[in-house]
Coordinates of N, CA and C in Angstrom, one line a residue:
X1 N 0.8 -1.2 0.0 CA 0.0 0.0 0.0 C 0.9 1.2 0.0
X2 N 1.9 1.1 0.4 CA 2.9 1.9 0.6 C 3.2 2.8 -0.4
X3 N 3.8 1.0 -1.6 CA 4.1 2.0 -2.7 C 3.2 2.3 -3.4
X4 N 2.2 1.5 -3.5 CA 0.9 2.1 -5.0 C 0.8 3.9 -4.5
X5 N 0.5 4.1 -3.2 CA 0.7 5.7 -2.4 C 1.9 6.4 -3.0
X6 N 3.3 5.8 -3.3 CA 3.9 6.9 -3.7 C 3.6 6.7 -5.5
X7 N 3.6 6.0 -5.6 CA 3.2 6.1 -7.3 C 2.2 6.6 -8.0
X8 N 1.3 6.8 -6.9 CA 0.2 7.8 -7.6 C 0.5 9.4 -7.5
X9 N 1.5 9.5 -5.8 CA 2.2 10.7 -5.8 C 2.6 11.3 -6.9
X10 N 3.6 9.7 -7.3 CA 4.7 10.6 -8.8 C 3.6 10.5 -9.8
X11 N 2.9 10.2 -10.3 CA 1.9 10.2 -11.4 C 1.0 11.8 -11.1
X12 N 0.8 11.7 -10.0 CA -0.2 12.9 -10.1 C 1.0 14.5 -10.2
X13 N 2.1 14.2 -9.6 CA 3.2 15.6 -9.6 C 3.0 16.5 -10.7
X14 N 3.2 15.4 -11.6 CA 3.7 16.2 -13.2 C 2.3 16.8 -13.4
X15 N 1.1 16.3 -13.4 CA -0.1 17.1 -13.8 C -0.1 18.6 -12.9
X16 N 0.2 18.1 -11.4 CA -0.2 19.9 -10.6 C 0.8 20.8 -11.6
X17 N 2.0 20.4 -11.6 CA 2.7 21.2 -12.3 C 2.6 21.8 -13.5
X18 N 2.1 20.9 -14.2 CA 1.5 21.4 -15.9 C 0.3 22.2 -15.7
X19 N -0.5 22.0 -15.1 CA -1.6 23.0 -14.7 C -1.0 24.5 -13.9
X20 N 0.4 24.3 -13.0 CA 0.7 25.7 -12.8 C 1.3 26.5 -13.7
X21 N 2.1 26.0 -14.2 CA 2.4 26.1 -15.3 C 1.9 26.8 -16.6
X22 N 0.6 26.0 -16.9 CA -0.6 26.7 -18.0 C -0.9 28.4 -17.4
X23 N -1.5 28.0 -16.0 CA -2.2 29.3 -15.4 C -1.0 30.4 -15.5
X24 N 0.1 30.1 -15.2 CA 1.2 31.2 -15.2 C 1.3 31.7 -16.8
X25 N 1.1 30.5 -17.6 CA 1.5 30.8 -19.0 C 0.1 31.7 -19.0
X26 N -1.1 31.6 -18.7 CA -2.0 32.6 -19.2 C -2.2 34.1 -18.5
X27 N -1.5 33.7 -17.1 CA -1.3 35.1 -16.6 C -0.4 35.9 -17.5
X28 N 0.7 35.5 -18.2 CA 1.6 36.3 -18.6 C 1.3 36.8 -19.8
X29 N 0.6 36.1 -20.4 CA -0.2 36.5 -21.6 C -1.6 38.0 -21.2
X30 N -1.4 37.9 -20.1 CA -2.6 39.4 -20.2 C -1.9 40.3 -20.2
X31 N -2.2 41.1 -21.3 CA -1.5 42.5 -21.2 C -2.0 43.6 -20.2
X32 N -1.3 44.2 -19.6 CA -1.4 45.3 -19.0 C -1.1 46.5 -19.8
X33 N -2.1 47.7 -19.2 CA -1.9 49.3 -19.5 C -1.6 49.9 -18.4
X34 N -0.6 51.4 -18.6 CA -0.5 52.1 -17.8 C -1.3 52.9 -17.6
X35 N -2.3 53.8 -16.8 CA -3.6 54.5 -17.4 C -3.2 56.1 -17.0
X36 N -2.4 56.0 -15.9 CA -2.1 56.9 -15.0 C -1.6 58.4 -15.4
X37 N -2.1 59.2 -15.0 CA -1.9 60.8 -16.1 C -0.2 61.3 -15.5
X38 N 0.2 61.7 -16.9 CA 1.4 61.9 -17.3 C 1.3 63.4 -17.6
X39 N 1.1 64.2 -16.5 CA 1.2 65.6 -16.5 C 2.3 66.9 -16.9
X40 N 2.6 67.3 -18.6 CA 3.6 67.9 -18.7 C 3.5 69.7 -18.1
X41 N 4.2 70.4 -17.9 CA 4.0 71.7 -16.7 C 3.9 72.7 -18.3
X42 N 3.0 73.3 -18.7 CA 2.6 73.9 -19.5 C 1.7 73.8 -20.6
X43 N 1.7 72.3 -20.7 CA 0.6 71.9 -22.0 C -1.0 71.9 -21.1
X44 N -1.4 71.9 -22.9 CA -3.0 72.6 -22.7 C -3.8 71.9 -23.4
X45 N -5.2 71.7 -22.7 CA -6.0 70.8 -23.5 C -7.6 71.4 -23.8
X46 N -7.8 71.6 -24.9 CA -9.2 71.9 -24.7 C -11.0 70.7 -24.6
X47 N -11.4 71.4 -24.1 CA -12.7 70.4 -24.0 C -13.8 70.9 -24.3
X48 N -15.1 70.6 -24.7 CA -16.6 70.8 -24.6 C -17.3 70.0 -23.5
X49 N -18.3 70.9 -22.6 CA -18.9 70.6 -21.9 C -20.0 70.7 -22.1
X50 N -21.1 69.6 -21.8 CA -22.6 69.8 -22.2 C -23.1 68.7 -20.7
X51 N -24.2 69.9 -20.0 CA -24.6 69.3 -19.0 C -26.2 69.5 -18.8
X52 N -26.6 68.2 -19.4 CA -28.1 68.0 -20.0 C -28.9 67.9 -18.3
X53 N -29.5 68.9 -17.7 CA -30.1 68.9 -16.4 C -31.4 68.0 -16.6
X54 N -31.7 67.3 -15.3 CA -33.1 66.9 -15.4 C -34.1 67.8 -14.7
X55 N -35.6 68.1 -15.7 CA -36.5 68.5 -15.5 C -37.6 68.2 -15.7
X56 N -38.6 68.3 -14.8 CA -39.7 67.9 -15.0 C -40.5 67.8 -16.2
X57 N -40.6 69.2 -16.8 CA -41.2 70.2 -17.1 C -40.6 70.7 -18.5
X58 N -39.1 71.2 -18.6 CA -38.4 71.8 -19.6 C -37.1 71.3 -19.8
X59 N -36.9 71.3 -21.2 CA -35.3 71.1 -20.9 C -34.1 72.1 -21.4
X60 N -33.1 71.8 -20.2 CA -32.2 72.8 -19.5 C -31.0 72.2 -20.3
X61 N -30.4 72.8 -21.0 CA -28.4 72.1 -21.2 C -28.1 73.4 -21.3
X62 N -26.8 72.8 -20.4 CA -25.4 74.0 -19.8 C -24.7 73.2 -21.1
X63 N -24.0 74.7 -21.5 CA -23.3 74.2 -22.4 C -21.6 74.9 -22.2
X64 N -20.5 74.7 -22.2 CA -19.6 75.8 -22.3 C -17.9 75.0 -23.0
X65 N -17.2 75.7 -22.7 CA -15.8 75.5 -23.3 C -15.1 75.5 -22.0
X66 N -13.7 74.3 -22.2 CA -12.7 74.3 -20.8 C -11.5 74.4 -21.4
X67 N -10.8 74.9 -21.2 CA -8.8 75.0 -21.1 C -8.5 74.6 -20.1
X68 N -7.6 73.5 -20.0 CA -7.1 72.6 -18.5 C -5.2 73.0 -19.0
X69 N -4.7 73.8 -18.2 CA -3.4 73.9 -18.3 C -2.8 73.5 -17.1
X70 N -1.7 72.8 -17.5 CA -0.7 72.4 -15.9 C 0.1 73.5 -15.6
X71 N 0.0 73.9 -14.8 CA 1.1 75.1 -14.1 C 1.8 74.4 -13.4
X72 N 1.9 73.6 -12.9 CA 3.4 72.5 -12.2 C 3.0 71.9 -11.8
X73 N 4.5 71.1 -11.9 CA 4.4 69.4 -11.7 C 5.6 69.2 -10.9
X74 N 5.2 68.5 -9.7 CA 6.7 68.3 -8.4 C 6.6 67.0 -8.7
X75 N 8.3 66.9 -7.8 CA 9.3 65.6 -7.8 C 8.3 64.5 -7.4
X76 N 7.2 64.7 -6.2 CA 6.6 63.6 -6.0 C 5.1 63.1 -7.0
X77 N 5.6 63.9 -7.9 CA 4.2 63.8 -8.9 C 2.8 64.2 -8.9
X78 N 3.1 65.2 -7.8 CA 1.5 66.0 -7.6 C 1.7 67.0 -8.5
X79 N 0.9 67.6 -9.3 CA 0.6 68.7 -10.3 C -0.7 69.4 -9.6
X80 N -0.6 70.8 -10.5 CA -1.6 71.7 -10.3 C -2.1 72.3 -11.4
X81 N -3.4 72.2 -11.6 CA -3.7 72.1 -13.0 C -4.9 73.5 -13.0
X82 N -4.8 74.6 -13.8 CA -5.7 75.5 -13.8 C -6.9 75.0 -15.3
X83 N -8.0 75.3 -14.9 CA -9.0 75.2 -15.5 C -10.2 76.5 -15.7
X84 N -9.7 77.0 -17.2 CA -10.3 78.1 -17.9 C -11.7 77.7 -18.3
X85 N -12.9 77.8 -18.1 CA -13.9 77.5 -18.3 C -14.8 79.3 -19.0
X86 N -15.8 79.1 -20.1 CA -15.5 80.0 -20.8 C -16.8 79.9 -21.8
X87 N -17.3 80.7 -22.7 CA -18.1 80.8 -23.6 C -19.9 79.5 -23.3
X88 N -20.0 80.1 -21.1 CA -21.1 79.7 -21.1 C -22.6 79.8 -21.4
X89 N -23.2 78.9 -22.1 CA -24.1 79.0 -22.2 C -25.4 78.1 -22.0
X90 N -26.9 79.1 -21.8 CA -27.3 78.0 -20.8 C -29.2 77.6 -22.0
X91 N -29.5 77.0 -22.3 CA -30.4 76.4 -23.6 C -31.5 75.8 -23.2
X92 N -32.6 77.1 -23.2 CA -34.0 76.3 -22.3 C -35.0 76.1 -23.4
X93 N -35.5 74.6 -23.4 CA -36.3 74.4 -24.5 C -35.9 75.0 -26.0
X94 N -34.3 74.9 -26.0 CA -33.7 74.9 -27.4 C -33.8 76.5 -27.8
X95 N -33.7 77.5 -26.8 CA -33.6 78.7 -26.5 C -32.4 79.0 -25.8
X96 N -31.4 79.7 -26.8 CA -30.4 79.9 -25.8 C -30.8 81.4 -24.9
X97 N -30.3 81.2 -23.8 CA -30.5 82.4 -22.8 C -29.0 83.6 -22.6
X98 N -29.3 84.7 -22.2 CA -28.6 85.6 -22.0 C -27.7 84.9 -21.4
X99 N -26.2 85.4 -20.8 CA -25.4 84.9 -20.5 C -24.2 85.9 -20.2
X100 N -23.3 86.2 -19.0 CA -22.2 87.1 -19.5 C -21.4 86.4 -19.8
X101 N -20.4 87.3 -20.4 CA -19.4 86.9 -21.1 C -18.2 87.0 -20.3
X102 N -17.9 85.7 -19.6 CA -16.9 85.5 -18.5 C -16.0 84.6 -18.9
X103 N -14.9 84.5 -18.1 CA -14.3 83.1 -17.8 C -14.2 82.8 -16.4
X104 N -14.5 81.9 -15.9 CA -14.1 81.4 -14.6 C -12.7 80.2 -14.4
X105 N -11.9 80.8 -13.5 CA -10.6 80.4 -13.4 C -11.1 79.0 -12.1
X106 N -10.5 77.7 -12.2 CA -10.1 77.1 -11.1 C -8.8 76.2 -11.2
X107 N -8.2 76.5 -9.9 CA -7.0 76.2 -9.8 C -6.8 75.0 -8.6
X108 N -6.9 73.8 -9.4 CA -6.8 72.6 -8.6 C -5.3 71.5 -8.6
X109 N -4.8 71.5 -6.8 CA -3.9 70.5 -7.0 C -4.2 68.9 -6.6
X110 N -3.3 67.8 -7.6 CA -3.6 66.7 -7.6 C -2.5 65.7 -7.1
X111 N -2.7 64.8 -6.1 CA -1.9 63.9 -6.3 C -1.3 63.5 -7.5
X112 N -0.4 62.2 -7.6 CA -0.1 61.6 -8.8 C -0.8 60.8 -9.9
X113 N -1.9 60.1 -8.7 CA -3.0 59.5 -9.0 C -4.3 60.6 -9.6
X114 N -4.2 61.3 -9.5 CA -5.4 62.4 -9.7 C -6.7 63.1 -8.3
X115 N -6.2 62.4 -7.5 CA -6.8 62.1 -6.1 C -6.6 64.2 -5.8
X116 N -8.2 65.3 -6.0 CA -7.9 66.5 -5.5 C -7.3 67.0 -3.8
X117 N -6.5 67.7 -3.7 CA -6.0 67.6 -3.0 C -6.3 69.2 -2.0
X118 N -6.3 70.2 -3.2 CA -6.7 71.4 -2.8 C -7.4 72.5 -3.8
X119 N -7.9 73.1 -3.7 CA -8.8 73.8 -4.8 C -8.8 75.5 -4.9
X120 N -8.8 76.0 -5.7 CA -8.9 77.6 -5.3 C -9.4 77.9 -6.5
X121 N -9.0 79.4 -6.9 CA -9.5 80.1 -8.0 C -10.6 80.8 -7.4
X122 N -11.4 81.2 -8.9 CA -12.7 81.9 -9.0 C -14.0 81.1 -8.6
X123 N -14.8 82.0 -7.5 CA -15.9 80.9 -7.1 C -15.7 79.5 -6.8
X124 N -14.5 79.8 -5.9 CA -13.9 78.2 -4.9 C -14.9 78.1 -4.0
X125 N -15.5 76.8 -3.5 CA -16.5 76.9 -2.4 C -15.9 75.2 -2.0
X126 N -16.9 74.8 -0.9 CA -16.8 73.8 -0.4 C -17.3 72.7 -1.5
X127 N -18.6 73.3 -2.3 CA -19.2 72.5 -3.3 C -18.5 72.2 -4.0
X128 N -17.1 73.3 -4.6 CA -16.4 72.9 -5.6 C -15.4 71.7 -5.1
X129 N -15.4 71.3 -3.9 CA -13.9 70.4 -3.6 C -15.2 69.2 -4.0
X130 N -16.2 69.3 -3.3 CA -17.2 68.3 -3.5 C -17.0 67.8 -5.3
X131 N -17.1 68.8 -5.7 CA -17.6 67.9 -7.1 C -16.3 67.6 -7.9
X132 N -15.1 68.4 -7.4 CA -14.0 67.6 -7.4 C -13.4 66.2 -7.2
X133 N -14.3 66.0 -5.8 CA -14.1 64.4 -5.3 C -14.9 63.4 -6.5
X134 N -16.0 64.4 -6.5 CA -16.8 63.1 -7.4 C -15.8 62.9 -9.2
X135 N -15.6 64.1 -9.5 CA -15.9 64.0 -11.4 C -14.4 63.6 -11.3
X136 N -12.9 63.7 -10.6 CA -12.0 63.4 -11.2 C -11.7 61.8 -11.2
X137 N -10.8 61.5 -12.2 CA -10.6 60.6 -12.8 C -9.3 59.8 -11.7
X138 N -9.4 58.8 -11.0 CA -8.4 58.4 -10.0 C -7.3 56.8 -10.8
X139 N -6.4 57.3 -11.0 CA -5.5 56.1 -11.7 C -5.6 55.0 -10.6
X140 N -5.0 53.7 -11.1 CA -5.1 52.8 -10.2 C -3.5 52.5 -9.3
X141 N -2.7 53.3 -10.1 CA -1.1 53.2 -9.4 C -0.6 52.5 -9.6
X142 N -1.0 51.5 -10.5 CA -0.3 50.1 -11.5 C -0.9 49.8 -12.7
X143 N -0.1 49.4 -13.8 CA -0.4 48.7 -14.9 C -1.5 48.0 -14.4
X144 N -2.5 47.8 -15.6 CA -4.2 47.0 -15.5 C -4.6 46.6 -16.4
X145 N -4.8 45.3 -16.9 CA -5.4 44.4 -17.7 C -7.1 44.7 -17.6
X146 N -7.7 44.3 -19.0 CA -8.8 44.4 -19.4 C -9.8 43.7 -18.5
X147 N -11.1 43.8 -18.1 CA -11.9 43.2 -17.0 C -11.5 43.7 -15.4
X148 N -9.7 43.9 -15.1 CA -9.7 44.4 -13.9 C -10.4 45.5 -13.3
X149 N -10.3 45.2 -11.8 CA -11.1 47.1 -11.2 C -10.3 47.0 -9.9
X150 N -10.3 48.2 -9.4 CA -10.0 48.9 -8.6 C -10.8 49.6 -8.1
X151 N -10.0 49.8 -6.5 CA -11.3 51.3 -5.7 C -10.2 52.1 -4.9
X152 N -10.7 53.3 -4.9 CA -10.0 54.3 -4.5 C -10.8 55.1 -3.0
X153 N -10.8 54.9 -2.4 CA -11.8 56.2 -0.8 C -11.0 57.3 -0.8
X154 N -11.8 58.2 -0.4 CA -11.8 59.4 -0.7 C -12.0 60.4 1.2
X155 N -11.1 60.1 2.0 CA -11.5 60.3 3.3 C -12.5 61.8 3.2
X156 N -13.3 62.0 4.0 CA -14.3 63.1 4.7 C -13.2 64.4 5.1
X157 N -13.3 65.7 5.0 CA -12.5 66.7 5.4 C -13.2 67.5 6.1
X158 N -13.2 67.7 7.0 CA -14.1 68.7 8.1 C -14.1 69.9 7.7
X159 N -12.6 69.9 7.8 CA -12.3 71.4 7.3 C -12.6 71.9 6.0
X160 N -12.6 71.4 5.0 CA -12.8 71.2 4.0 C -14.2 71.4 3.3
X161 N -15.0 70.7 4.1 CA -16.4 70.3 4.6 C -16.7 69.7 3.4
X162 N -15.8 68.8 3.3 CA -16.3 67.5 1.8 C -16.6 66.1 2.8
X163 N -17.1 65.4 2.3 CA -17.2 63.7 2.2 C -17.1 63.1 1.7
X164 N -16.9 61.8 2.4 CA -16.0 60.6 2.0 C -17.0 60.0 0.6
X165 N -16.0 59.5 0.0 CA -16.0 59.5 -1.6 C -15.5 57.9 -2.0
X166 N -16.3 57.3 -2.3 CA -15.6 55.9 -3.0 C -15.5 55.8 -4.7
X167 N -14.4 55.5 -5.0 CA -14.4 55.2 -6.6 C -13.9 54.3 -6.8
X168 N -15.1 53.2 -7.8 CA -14.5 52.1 -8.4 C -14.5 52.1 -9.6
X169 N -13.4 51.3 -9.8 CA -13.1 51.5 -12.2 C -13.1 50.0 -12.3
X170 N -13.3 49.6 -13.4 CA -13.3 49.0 -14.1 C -12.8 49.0 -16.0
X171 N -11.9 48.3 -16.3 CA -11.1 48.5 -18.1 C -12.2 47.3 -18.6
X172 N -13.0 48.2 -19.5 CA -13.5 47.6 -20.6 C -13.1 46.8 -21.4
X173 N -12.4 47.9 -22.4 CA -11.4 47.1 -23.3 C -10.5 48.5 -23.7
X174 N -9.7 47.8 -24.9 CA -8.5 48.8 -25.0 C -8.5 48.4 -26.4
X175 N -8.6 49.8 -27.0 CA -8.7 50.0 -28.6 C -8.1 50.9 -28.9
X176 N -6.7 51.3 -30.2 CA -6.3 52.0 -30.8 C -5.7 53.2 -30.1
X177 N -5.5 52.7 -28.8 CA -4.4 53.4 -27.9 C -5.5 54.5 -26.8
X178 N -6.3 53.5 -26.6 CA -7.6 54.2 -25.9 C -8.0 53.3 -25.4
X179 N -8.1 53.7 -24.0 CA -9.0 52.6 -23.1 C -10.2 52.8 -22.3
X180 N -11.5 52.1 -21.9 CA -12.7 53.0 -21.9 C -12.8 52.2 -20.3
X181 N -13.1 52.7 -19.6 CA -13.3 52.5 -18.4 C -14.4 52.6 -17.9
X182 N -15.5 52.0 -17.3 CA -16.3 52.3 -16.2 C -16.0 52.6 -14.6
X183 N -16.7 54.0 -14.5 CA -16.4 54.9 -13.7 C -17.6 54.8 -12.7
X184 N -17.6 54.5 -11.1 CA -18.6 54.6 -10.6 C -18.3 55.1 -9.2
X185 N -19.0 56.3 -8.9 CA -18.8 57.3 -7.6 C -19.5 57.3 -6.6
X186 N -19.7 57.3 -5.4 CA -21.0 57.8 -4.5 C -20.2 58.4 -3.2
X187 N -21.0 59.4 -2.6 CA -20.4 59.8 -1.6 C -21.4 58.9 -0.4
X188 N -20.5 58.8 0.8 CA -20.6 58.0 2.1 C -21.5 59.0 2.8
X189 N -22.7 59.1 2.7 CA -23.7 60.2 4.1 C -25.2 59.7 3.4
X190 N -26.0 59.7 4.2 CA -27.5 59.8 4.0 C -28.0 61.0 3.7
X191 N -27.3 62.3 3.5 CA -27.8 63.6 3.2 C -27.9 64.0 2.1
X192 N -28.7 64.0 0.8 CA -28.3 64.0 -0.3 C -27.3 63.4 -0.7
X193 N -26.8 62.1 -0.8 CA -25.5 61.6 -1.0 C -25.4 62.1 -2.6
X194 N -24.1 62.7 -3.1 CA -23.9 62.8 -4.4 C -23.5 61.5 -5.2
X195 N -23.5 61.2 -6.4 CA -22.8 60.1 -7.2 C -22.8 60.6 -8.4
X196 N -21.9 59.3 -9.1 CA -21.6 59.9 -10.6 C -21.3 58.6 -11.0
X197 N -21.7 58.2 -12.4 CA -21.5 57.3 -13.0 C -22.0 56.5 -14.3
X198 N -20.7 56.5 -15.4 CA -20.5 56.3 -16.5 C -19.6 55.6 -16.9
X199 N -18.5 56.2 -18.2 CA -17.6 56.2 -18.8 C -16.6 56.9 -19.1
X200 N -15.5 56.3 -19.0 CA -14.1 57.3 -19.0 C -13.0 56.8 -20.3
X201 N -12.7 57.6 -21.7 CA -12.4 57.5 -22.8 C -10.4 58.1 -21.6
X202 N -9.5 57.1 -21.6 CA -8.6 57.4 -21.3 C -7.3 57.1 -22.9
X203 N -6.5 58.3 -22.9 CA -5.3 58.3 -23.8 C -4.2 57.6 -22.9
X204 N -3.6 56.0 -23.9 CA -2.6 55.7 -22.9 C -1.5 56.1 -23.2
X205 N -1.1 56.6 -24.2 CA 0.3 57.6 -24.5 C 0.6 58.0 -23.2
X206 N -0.3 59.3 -22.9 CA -0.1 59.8 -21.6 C -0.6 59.7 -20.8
X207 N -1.9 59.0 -20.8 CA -3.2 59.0 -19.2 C -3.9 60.2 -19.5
X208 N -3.9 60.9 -20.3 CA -4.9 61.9 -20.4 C -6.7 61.6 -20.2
X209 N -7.7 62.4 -20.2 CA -8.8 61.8 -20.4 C -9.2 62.3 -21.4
X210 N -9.7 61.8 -22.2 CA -10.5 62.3 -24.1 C -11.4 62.6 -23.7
X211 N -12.8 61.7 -23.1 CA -13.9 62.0 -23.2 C -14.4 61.6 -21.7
X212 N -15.3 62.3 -20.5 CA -16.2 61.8 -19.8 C -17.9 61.9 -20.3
X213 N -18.3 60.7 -19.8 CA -20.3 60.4 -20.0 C -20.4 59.9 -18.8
X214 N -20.7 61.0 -18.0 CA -21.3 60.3 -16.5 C -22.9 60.9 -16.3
X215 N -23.7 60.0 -15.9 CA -24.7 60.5 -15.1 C -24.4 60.9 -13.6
X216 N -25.4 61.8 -13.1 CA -25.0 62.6 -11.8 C -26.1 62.6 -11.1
X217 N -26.5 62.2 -10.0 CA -27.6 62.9 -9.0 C -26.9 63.7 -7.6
X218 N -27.4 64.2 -7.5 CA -27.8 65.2 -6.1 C -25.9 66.0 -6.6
X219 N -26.4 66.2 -7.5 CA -24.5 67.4 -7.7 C -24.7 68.9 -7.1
X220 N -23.9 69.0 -6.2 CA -24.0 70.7 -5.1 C -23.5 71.6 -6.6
X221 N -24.3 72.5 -6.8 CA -24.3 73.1 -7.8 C -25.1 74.8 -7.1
X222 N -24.3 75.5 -6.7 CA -25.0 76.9 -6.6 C -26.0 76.8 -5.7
X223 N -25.9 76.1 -4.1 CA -26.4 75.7 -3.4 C -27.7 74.9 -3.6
X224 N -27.8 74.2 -4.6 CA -28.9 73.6 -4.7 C -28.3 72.0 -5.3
X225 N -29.1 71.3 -5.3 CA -28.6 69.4 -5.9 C -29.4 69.0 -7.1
X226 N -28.6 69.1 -8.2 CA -28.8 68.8 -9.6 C -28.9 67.3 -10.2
X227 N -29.6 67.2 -10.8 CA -29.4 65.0 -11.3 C -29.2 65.8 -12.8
X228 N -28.2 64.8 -13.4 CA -28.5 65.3 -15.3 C -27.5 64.3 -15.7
X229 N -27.1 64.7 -16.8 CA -25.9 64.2 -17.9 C -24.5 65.2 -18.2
X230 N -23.7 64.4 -17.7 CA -22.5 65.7 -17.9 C -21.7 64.9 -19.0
X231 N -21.4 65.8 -20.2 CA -20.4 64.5 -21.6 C -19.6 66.1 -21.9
X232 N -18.6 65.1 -21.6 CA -17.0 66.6 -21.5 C -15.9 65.7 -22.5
X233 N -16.0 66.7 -23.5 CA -15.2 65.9 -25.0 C -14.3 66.4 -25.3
X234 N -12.9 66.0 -25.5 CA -11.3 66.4 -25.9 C -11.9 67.4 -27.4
X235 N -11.2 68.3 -27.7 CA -11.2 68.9 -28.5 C -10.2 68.7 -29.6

């Protein structure tokens, strides 16, 4: 009994092995992407913004133009990215409305990951860090194969007077040097909790973002909580 016991040992060895084997061979075979934004200290991107509000009654789209320029980029890979926002306009029942003729500056710093960190400019509020937490794009901090996901938390800031923030991704797929991700947000409170959630069109040359399509509810918007469609397109 002894031996038939070790002979099925050696008989069965070589199969565990060929099976670890295969699985290693198919791990190695998944490609991975880098997704993570590659912030150069001067370059400039433009975008379109269209933010289709929900209404009962009428329909509302915010429409306007963005300039995202980096003003610097440190050793540890946090950047500070100004955002020219510009040629707003607001379209009721396919009527565009009066509007001045402004730009509003915001000046937001990022971890490496994209994670906001601090906010200023024109018409900085608490709402703004808020919708900071929700709409930016959070890299995962490593190469990532197609199907993977990750989650990012977003700690609560008193001072700040933001909340805690969870974001999980998920890689679709990866085409033609473009990778499309699912994007899904919500903030941690029973109080109007905010969320966001869609699709994120990422450039992997650099990690840039091409295109966001998120839906939104309860977004702090001019002291009041908006639901709609926000689609922000690379120019």
């Amino acid at each position: 009994m002894h031996v038939c016991n070790s002979d099925k040992t050696m008989k069965t060895r070589p199969l565990v092995i060929a099976a670890l084997l295969a699985a290693a061979a198919v791990q190695a075979g998944q490609q991975t992407y880098s997704i993570q934004y590659k912030p150069v200290k001067g370059s400039k991107t433009a975008y379109s913004l269209s933010f289709a509000i929900d209404s009962p009654s009428i329909k509302v789209t915010y429409e306007a133009k963005i300039v995202n320029e980096v003003v610097e980029v440190k050793d540890d890979g946090t950047f500070i990215m100004a955002s020219y926002q510009s040629d707003g306009v607001t379209i009721v029942d396919g009527v565009k409305q009066p509007s001045a003729a402004e730009t509003v500056t915001a000046v937001t710093t990022y971890d490496k990951l994209g994670v906001p960190m601090a906010i200023g400019g024109d018409n900085a509020t608490p709402e703004s860090f808020r919708v900071a937490n929700l709409t930016s794009f959070l890299a995962p901090g490593k190469p990532v194969a197609v199907g993977e996901s990750w989650t990012v938390k977003i700690a609560a800031d008193e001072k700040e007077k933001t909340r805690a923030v969870t974001h999980t991704y998920k890689v679709v797929s990866v085409d033609k040097g473009v990778a499309i991700v699912d994007m899904s947000v919500a903030e941690s409170t029973t109080d109007f909790p905010a969320s966001a959630k869609g699709r994120v069109w990422v450039n992997l040359a650099n990690g840039e973002q091409t295109k966001f399509d998120l839906l939104v509810k309860n977004m702090p918007i001019g002291g009041v909580y908006i639901d709609g469609k926000v689609v922000i397109t690379k120019q």
